Amino acid sequence: MSTYLAYDYPLLSVFWSMLWFFLWIMWFVLLFRIVVDIFRDDDMSGWGKAGWLAFVIFLPFLGVFVYVIARGKHMGRREVAQARAQQQEFDSYIRKTAGSGGSSSVDELARLSEIRARGDITDQEFARAKDMVLSGHGATSSPGVGAGSQQH
């Protein structure tokens, strides 16, 4: 019974083993991306999706290479479109969530009182901002209140 030690496996063999392992992993990543792309494509009919999926599953090497050649250019476009759509949905969710949790008029009036007490706005600006808050327009949209209109 012989034991194999690390020096029994040459460095070039280690390199080739690692290369084949990573190529194998890349192959599966490409295969799964193609399967996801087949289902993502809204322009393709159900029969087209079934045909491509059968082609990729039953003849994987040929199916993947033909798919990449025939539809690879649009694969990237669909992925970018999906990423943009997800970003827009996320942004709209953030806007909706941030908008619904906004400060109430009482909070805005308290903030305006603090700003007036510090002397950052005049009594006239405070009155104008208070009227806007009470009318429902919000203090942040008033022209006299903001970082650029500090008066001392």
JSON list of C-alpha atoms in Angstrom, two decimals:
[
{"chain": "A", "resi": 1, "resn": "MET", "atom": "CA", "xyz": [0.00, 0.00, 0.00]},
{"chain": "A", "resi": 2, "resn": "SER", "atom": "CA", "xyz": [1.62, 3.20, -1.17]},
{"chain": "A", "resi": 3, "resn": "THR", "atom": "CA", "xyz": [0.74, 6.62, 0.09]},
{"chain": "A", "resi": 4, "resn": "TYR", "atom": "CA", "xyz": [0.76, 9.66, -2.11]},
{"chain": "A", "resi": 5, "resn": "LEU", "atom": "CA", "xyz": [2.36, 12.74, -0.74]},
{"chain": "A", "resi": 6, "resn": "ALA", "atom": "CA", "xyz": [2.16, 16.30, -1.97]},
{"chain": "A", "resi": 7, "resn": "TYR", "atom": "CA", "xyz": [5.46, 16.04, -3.83]},
{"chain": "A", "resi": 8, "resn": "ASP", "atom": "CA", "xyz": [4.11, 13.03, -5.77]},
{"chain": "A", "resi": 9, "resn": "TYR", "atom": "CA", "xyz": [1.67, 15.32, -7.62]},
{"chain": "A", "resi": 10, "resn": "PRO", "atom": "CA", "xyz": [3.66, 17.61, -9.93]},
{"chain": "A", "resi": 11, "resn": "LEU", "atom": "CA", "xyz": [3.00, 21.33, -10.02]},
{"chain": "A", "resi": 12, "resn": "LEU", "atom": "CA", "xyz": [1.90, 21.28, -13.65]},
{"chain": "A", "resi": 13, "resn": "SER", "atom": "CA", "xyz": [-0.67, 18.60, -12.82]},
{"chain": "A", "resi": 14, "resn": "VAL", "atom": "CA", "xyz": [-2.01, 20.79, -10.01]},
{"chain": "A", "resi": 15, "resn": "PHE", "atom": "CA", "xyz": [-2.30, 23.68, -12.45]},
{"chain": "A", "resi": 16, "resn": "TRP", "atom": "CA", "xyz": [-4.14, 21.57, -15.04]},
{"chain": "A", "resi": 17, "resn": "SER", "atom": "CA", "xyz": [-6.47, 20.11, -12.39]},
{"chain": "A", "resi": 18, "resn": "MET", "atom": "CA", "xyz": [-7.35, 23.59, -11.13]},
{"chain": "A", "resi": 19, "resn": "LEU", "atom": "CA", "xyz": [-7.83, 24.85, -14.69]},
{"chain": "A", "resi": 20, "resn": "TRP", "atom": "CA", "xyz": [-10.26, 22.04, -15.55]},
{"chain": "A", "resi": 21, "resn": "PHE", "atom": "CA", "xyz": [-12.10, 22.51, -12.26]},
{"chain": "A", "resi": 22, "resn": "PHE", "atom": "CA", "xyz": [-12.62, 26.23, -12.88]},
{"chain": "A", "resi": 23, "resn": "LEU", "atom": "CA", "xyz": [-13.61, 25.62, -16.49]},
{"chain": "A", "resi": 24, "resn": "TRP", "atom": "CA", "xyz": [-16.17, 23.10, -15.25]},
{"chain": "A", "resi": 25, "resn": "ILE", "atom": "CA", "xyz": [-17.54, 25.67, -12.79]},
{"chain": "A", "resi": 26, "resn": "MET", "atom": "CA", "xyz": [-17.66, 28.36, -15.53]},
{"chain": "A", "resi": 27, "resn": "TRP", "atom": "CA", "xyz": [-19.51, 25.93, -17.78]},
{"chain": "A", "resi": 28, "resn": "PHE", "atom": "CA", "xyz": [-22.25, 25.44, -15.19]},
{"chain": "A", "resi": 29, "resn": "VAL", "atom": "CA", "xyz": [-22.49, 29.18, -14.55]},
{"chain": "A", "resi": 30, "resn": "LEU", "atom": "CA", "xyz": [-22.95, 29.76, -18.29]},
{"chain": "A", "resi": 31, "resn": "LEU", "atom": "CA", "xyz": [-25.48, 26.93, -18.52]},
{"chain": "A", "resi": 32, "resn": "PHE", "atom": "CA", "xyz": [-27.57, 28.33, -15.65]},
{"chain": "A", "resi": 33, "resn": "ARG", "atom": "CA", "xyz": [-27.40, 31.88, -17.05]},
{"chain": "A", "resi": 34, "resn": "ILE", "atom": "CA", "xyz": [-28.68, 30.61, -20.39]},
{"chain": "A", "resi": 35, "resn": "VAL", "atom": "CA", "xyz": [-31.53, 28.71, -18.75]},
{"chain": "A", "resi": 36, "resn": "VAL", "atom": "CA", "xyz": [-32.48, 31.85, -16.78]},
{"chain": "A", "resi": 37, "resn": "ASP", "atom": "CA", "xyz": [-32.25, 33.93, -19.97]},
{"chain": "A", "resi": 38, "resn": "ILE", "atom": "CA", "xyz": [-34.53, 31.52, -21.80]},
{"chain": "A", "resi": 39, "resn": "PHE", "atom": "CA", "xyz": [-37.23, 32.03, -19.16]},
{"chain": "A", "resi": 40, "resn": "ARG", "atom": "CA", "xyz": [-36.57, 35.79, -18.90]},
{"chain": "A", "resi": 41, "resn": "ASP", "atom": "CA", "xyz": [-37.16, 36.51, -22.60]},
{"chain": "A", "resi": 42, "resn": "ASP", "atom": "CA", "xyz": [-40.69, 37.86, -23.02]},
{"chain": "A", "resi": 43, "resn": "ASP", "atom": "CA", "xyz": [-40.40, 38.03, -26.81]},
{"chain": "A", "resi": 44, "resn": "MET", "atom": "CA", "xyz": [-40.02, 34.24, -27.18]},
{"chain": "A", "resi": 45, "resn": "SER", "atom": "CA", "xyz": [-43.10, 32.04, -27.30]},
{"chain": "A", "resi": 46, "resn": "GLY", "atom": "CA", "xyz": [-43.66, 29.13, -24.96]},
{"chain": "A", "resi": 47, "resn": "TRP", "atom": "CA", "xyz": [-42.81, 26.62, -27.69]},
{"chain": "A", "resi": 48, "resn": "GLY", "atom": "CA", "xyz": [-39.62, 28.53, -28.47]},
{"chain": "A", "resi": 49, "resn": "LYS", "atom": "CA", "xyz": [-38.63, 28.45, -24.82]},
{"chain": "A", "resi": 50, "resn": "ALA", "atom": "CA", "xyz": [-39.38, 24.73, -24.62]},
{"chain": "A", "resi": 51, "resn": "GLY", "atom": "CA", "xyz": [-37.35, 24.07, -27.78]},
{"chain": "A", "resi": 52, "resn": "TRP", "atom": "CA", "xyz": [-34.32, 26.02, -26.61]},
{"chain": "A", "resi": 53, "resn": "LEU", "atom": "CA", "xyz": [-34.52, 24.46, -23.15]},
{"chain": "A", "resi": 54, "resn": "ALA", "atom": "CA", "xyz": [-34.68, 20.92, -24.61]},
{"chain": "A", "resi": 55, "resn": "PHE", "atom": "CA", "xyz": [-31.78, 21.74, -26.95]},
{"chain": "A", "resi": 56, "resn": "VAL", "atom": "CA", "xyz": [-29.66, 23.09, -24.08]},
{"chain": "A", "resi": 57, "resn": "ILE", "atom": "CA", "xyz": [-30.49, 20.17, -21.76]},
{"chain": "A", "resi": 58, "resn": "PHE", "atom": "CA", "xyz": [-30.24, 17.22, -24.17]},
{"chain": "A", "resi": 59, "resn": "LEU", "atom": "CA", "xyz": [-27.28, 18.49, -26.20]},
{"chain": "A", "resi": 60, "resn": "PRO", "atom": "CA", "xyz": [-25.67, 20.78, -23.63]},
{"chain": "A", "resi": 61, "resn": "PHE", "atom": "CA", "xyz": [-22.39, 21.71, -25.36]},
{"chain": "A", "resi": 62, "resn": "LEU", "atom": "CA", "xyz": [-23.91, 22.24, -28.78]},
{"chain": "A", "resi": 63, "resn": "GLY", "atom": "CA", "xyz": [-27.06, 23.85, -27.38]},
{"chain": "A", "resi": 64, "resn": "VAL", "atom": "CA", "xyz": [-25.16, 26.35, -25.23]},
{"chain": "A", "resi": 65, "resn": "PHE", "atom": "CA", "xyz": [-22.77, 27.32, -28.02]},
{"chain": "A", "resi": 66, "resn": "VAL", "atom": "CA", "xyz": [-25.57, 27.72, -30.56]},
{"chain": "A", "resi": 67, "resn": "TYR", "atom": "CA", "xyz": [-27.61, 29.76, -28.06]},
{"chain": "A", "resi": 68, "resn": "VAL", "atom": "CA", "xyz": [-24.66, 32.04, -27.30]},
{"chain": "A", "resi": 69, "resn": "ILE", "atom": "CA", "xyz": [-24.00, 32.55, -31.01]},
{"chain": "A", "resi": 70, "resn": "ALA", "atom": "CA", "xyz": [-27.65, 33.03, -31.98]},
{"chain": "A", "resi": 71, "resn": "ARG", "atom": "CA", "xyz": [-28.95, 35.00, -28.97]},
{"chain": "A", "resi": 72, "resn": "GLY", "atom": "CA", "xyz": [-25.90, 36.02, -26.94]},
{"chain": "A", "resi": 73, "resn": "LYS", "atom": "CA", "xyz": [-25.97, 39.66, -28.02]},
{"chain": "A", "resi": 74, "resn": "HIS", "atom": "CA", "xyz": [-29.51, 40.11, -26.75]},
{"chain": "A", "resi": 75, "resn": "MET", "atom": "CA", "xyz": [-28.73, 38.17, -23.58]},
{"chain": "A", "resi": 76, "resn": "GLY", "atom": "CA", "xyz": [-26.72, 41.09, -22.21]},
{"chain": "A", "resi": 77, "resn": "ARG", "atom": "CA", "xyz": [-29.39, 43.59, -23.23]},
{"chain": "A", "resi": 78, "resn": "ARG", "atom": "CA", "xyz": [-32.08, 41.63, -21.41]},
{"chain": "A", "resi": 79, "resn": "GLU", "atom": "CA", "xyz": [-29.90, 41.41, -18.32]},
{"chain": "A", "resi": 80, "resn": "VAL", "atom": "CA", "xyz": [-29.26, 45.16, -18.34]},
{"chain": "A", "resi": 81, "resn": "ALA", "atom": "CA", "xyz": [-32.97, 45.85, -18.87]},
{"chain": "A", "resi": 82, "resn": "GLN", "atom": "CA", "xyz": [-33.86, 43.63, -15.93]},
{"chain": "A", "resi": 83, "resn": "ALA", "atom": "CA", "xyz": [-31.25, 45.32, -13.72]},
{"chain": "A", "resi": 84, "resn": "ARG", "atom": "CA", "xyz": [-32.63, 48.74, -14.66]},
{"chain": "A", "resi": 85, "resn": "ALA", "atom": "CA", "xyz": [-36.20, 47.62, -13.96]},
{"chain": "A", "resi": 86, "resn": "GLN", "atom": "CA", "xyz": [-35.18, 46.26, -10.57]},
{"chain": "A", "resi": 87, "resn": "GLN", "atom": "CA", "xyz": [-33.37, 49.52, -9.75]},
{"chain": "A", "resi": 88, "resn": "GLN", "atom": "CA", "xyz": [-36.42, 51.57, -10.74]},
{"chain": "A", "resi": 89, "resn": "GLU", "atom": "CA", "xyz": [-38.70, 49.38, -8.63]},
{"chain": "A", "resi": 90, "resn": "PHE", "atom": "CA", "xyz": [-36.31, 49.72, -5.70]},
{"chain": "A", "resi": 91, "resn": "ASP", "atom": "CA", "xyz": [-36.11, 53.51, -6.13]},
{"chain": "A", "resi": 92, "resn": "SER", "atom": "CA", "xyz": [-39.89, 53.85, -6.32]},
{"chain": "A", "resi": 93, "resn": "TYR", "atom": "CA", "xyz": [-40.26, 51.67, -3.23]},
{"chain": "A", "resi": 94, "resn": "ILE", "atom": "CA", "xyz": [-37.78, 53.86, -1.35]},
{"chain": "A", "resi": 95, "resn": "ARG", "atom": "CA", "xyz": [-39.57, 57.03, -2.48]},
{"chain": "A", "resi": 96, "resn": "LYS", "atom": "CA", "xyz": [-42.95, 55.60, -1.48]},
{"chain": "A", "resi": 97, "resn": "THR", "atom": "CA", "xyz": [-41.68, 54.38, 1.88]},
{"chain": "A", "resi": 98, "resn": "ALA", "atom": "CA", "xyz": [-39.83, 57.60, 2.65]},
{"chain": "A", "resi": 99, "resn": "GLY", "atom": "CA", "xyz": [-42.82, 59.67, 1.57]},
{"chain": "A", "resi": 100, "resn": "SER", "atom": "CA", "xyz": [-45.30, 57.80, 3.75]},
{"chain": "A", "resi": 101, "resn": "GLY", "atom": "CA", "xyz": [-43.07, 58.07, 6.82]},
{"chain": "A", "resi": 102, "resn": "GLY", "atom": "CA", "xyz": [-42.54, 61.81, 6.40]},
{"chain": "A", "resi": 103, "resn": "SER", "atom": "CA", "xyz": [-42.70, 64.25, 9.25]},
{"chain": "A", "resi": 104, "resn": "SER", "atom": "CA", "xyz": [-46.04, 65.61, 10.34]},
{"chain": "A", "resi": 105, "resn": "SER", "atom": "CA", "xyz": [-46.91, 69.30, 10.39]},
{"chain": "A", "resi": 106, "resn": "VAL", "atom": "CA", "xyz": [-46.33, 69.36, 14.14]},
{"chain": "A", "resi": 107, "resn": "ASP", "atom": "CA", "xyz": [-42.76, 68.10, 13.63]},
{"chain": "A", "resi": 108, "resn": "GLU", "atom": "CA", "xyz": [-42.15, 70.67, 10.90]},
{"chain": "A", "resi": 109, "resn": "LEU", "atom": "CA", "xyz": [-43.50, 73.49, 13.08]},
{"chain": "A", "resi": 110, "resn": "ALA", "atom": "CA", "xyz": [-41.26, 72.39, 15.95]},
{"chain": "A", "resi": 111, "resn": "ARG", "atom": "CA", "xyz": [-38.27, 72.34, 13.61]},
{"chain": "A", "resi": 112, "resn": "LEU", "atom": "CA", "xyz": [-39.16, 75.82, 12.30]},
{"chain": "A", "resi": 113, "resn": "SER", "atom": "CA", "xyz": [-39.43, 77.11, 15.88]},
{"chain": "A", "resi": 114, "resn": "GLU", "atom": "CA", "xyz": [-35.96, 75.79, 16.65]},
{"chain": "A", "resi": 115, "resn": "ILE", "atom": "CA", "xyz": [-34.56, 77.44, 13.53]},
{"chain": "A", "resi": 116, "resn": "ARG", "atom": "CA", "xyz": [-36.21, 80.75, 14.47]},
{"chain": "A", "resi": 117, "resn": "ALA", "atom": "CA", "xyz": [-34.97, 80.47, 18.08]},
{"chain": "A", "resi": 118, "resn": "ARG", "atom": "CA", "xyz": [-31.40, 80.08, 16.78]},
{"chain": "A", "resi": 119, "resn": "GLY", "atom": "CA", "xyz": [-31.89, 83.21, 14.70]},
{"chain": "A", "resi": 120, "resn": "ASP", "atom": "CA", "xyz": [-31.37, 81.46, 11.37]},
{"chain": "A", "resi": 121, "resn": "ILE", "atom": "CA", "xyz": [-34.67, 82.82, 9.98]},
{"chain": "A", "resi": 122, "resn": "THR", "atom": "CA", "xyz": [-36.59, 86.01, 10.65]},
{"chain": "A", "resi": 123, "resn": "ASP", "atom": "CA", "xyz": [-40.06, 86.23, 12.11]},
{"chain": "A", "resi": 124, "resn": "GLN", "atom": "CA", "xyz": [-41.46, 87.02, 8.67]},
{"chain": "A", "resi": 125, "resn": "GLU", "atom": "CA", "xyz": [-39.83, 83.93, 7.15]},
{"chain": "A", "resi": 126, "resn": "PHE", "atom": "CA", "xyz": [-41.12, 81.87, 10.05]},
{"chain": "A", "resi": 127, "resn": "ALA", "atom": "CA", "xyz": [-44.67, 83.15, 9.52]},
{"chain": "A", "resi": 128, "resn": "ARG", "atom": "CA", "xyz": [-44.49, 82.41, 5.78]},
{"chain": "A", "resi": 129, "resn": "ALA", "atom": "CA", "xyz": [-43.12, 78.89, 6.39]},
{"chain": "A", "resi": 130, "resn": "LYS", "atom": "CA", "xyz": [-45.71, 78.26, 9.12]},
{"chain": "A", "resi": 131, "resn": "ASP", "atom": "CA", "xyz": [-48.51, 79.24, 6.74]},
{"chain": "A", "resi": 132, "resn": "MET", "atom": "CA", "xyz": [-47.14, 76.86, 4.12]},
{"chain": "A", "resi": 133, "resn": "VAL", "atom": "CA", "xyz": [-46.91, 74.00, 6.62]},
{"chain": "A", "resi": 134, "resn": "LEU", "atom": "CA", "xyz": [-50.44, 74.61, 7.85]},
{"chain": "A", "resi": 135, "resn": "SER", "atom": "CA", "xyz": [-51.76, 74.82, 4.29]},
{"chain": "A", "resi": 136, "resn": "GLY", "atom": "CA", "xyz": [-50.17, 71.44, 3.50]},
{"chain": "A", "resi": 137, "resn": "HIS", "atom": "CA", "xyz": [-47.35, 72.54, 1.18]},
{"chain": "A", "resi": 138, "resn": "GLY", "atom": "CA", "xyz": [-44.54, 71.78, 3.62]},
{"chain": "A", "resi": 139, "resn": "ALA", "atom": "CA", "xyz": [-41.80, 73.99, 4.98]},
{"chain": "A", "resi": 140, "resn": "THR", "atom": "CA", "xyz": [-39.10, 72.65, 2.72]},
{"chain": "A", "resi": 141, "resn": "SER", "atom": "CA", "xyz": [-40.75, 74.08, -0.38]},
{"chain": "A", "resi": 142, "resn": "SER", "atom": "CA", "xyz": [-40.89, 77.64, 0.92]},
{"chain": "A", "resi": 143, "resn": "PRO", "atom": "CA", "xyz": [-38.47, 80.02, -0.78]},
{"chain": "A", "resi": 144, "resn": "GLY", "atom": "CA", "xyz": [-37.50, 81.86, 2.39]},
{"chain": "A", "resi": 145, "resn": "VAL", "atom": "CA", "xyz": [-36.46, 78.81, 4.40]},
{"chain": "A", "resi": 146, "resn": "GLY", "atom": "CA", "xyz": [-33.36, 76.86, 3.59]},
{"chain": "A", "resi": 147, "resn": "ALA", "atom": "CA", "xyz": [-29.62, 76.65, 3.94]},
{"chain": "A", "resi": 148, "resn": "GLY", "atom": "CA", "xyz": [-29.00, 79.55, 1.58]},
{"chain": "A", "resi": 149, "resn": "SER", "atom": "CA", "xyz": [-31.21, 82.09, 3.39]},
{"chain": "A", "resi": 150, "resn": "GLN", "atom": "CA", "xyz": [-29.60, 82.26, 6.81]},
{"chain": "A", "resi": 151, "resn": "GLN", "atom": "CA", "xyz": [-29.70, 85.72, 8.30]},
{"chain": "A", "resi": 152, "resn": "HIS", "atom": "CA", "xyz": [-27.95, 86.80, 11.46]}
]
